Tab-separated table of C-alpha atoms in Angstrom:
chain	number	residue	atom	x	y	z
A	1	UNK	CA	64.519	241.473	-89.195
A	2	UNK	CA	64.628	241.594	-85.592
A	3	UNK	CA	67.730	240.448	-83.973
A	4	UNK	CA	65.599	238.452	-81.677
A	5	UNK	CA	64.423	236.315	-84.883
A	6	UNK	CA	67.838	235.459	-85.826
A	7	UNK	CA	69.769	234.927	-82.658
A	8	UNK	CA	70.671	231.954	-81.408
A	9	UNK	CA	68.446	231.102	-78.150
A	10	UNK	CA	70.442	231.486	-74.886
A	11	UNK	CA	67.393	229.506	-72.537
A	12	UNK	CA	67.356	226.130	-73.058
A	13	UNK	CA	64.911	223.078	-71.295
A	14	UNK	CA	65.608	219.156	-71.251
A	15	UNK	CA	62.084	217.859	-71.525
A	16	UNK	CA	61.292	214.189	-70.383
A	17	UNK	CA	58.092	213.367	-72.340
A	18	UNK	CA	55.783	210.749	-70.504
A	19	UNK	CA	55.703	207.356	-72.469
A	20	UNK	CA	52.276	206.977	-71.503
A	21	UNK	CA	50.122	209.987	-70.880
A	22	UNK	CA	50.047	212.616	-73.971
A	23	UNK	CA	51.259	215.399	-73.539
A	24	UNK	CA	52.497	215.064	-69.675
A	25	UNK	CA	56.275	215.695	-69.303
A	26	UNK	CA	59.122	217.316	-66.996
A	27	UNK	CA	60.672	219.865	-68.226
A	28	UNK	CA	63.848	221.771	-66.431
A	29	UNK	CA	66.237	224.769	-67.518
A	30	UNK	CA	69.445	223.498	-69.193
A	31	UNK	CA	72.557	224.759	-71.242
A	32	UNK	CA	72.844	223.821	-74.728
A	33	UNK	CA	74.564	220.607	-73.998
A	34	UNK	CA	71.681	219.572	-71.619
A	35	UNK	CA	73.403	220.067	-68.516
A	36	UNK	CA	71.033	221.049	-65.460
A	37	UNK	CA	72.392	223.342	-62.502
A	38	UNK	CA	70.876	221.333	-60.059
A	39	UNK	CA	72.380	223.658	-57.163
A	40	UNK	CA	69.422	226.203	-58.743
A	41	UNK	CA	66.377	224.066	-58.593
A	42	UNK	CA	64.165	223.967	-55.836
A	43	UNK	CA	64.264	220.732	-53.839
A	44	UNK	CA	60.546	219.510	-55.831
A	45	UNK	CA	62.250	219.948	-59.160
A	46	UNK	CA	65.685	218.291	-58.337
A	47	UNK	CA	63.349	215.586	-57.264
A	48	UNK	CA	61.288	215.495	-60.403
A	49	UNK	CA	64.534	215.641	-62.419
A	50	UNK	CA	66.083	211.978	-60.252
A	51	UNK	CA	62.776	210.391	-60.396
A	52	UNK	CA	62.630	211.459	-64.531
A	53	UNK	CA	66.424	210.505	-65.114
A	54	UNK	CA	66.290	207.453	-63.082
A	55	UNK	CA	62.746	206.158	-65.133
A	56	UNK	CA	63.611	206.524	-68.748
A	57	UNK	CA	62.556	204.012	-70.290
A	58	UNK	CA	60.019	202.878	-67.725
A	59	UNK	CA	57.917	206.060	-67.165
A	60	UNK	CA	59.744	209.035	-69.544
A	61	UNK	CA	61.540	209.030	-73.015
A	62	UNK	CA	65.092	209.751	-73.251
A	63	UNK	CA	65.179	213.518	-72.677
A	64	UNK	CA	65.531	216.287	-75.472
A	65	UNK	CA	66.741	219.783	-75.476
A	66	UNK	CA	64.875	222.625	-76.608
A	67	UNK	CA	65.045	225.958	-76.834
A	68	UNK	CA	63.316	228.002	-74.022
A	69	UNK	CA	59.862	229.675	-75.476
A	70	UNK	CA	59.636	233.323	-73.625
């Protein structure tokens, strides 16, 4: 086996999924533990991640993470 197959991912995302259009969502790099380095993301994104965080519920589901497809 590769080592890649069996390693633990090191990239992580915290994905809002829309509650009302399929397959839309927001998705932003993360550690394990969902935190977001907000200091890294460009202005756009830090604003997507407010408006996402600030309309679960309304507009997005609670976030998840996931691991970071390369």
């Amino acid at each position: 086996m590769h080592a890649a197959q069996t390693a633990t991912p090191t990239r992580f995302l915290l994905r809002f999924e829309s509650l009302f259009k399929t397959g839309r969502s927001l998705s932003f790099p993360c550690d394990a533990k969902g935190c977001v380095p907000l200091d890294r993301l460009s202005d756009r994104a830090r604003n997507n991640y407010f408006f996402s965080r600030a309309t679960i519920g309304r507009d997005y589901a609670l976030p998840v993470v996931e691991p970071a497809l390369d």
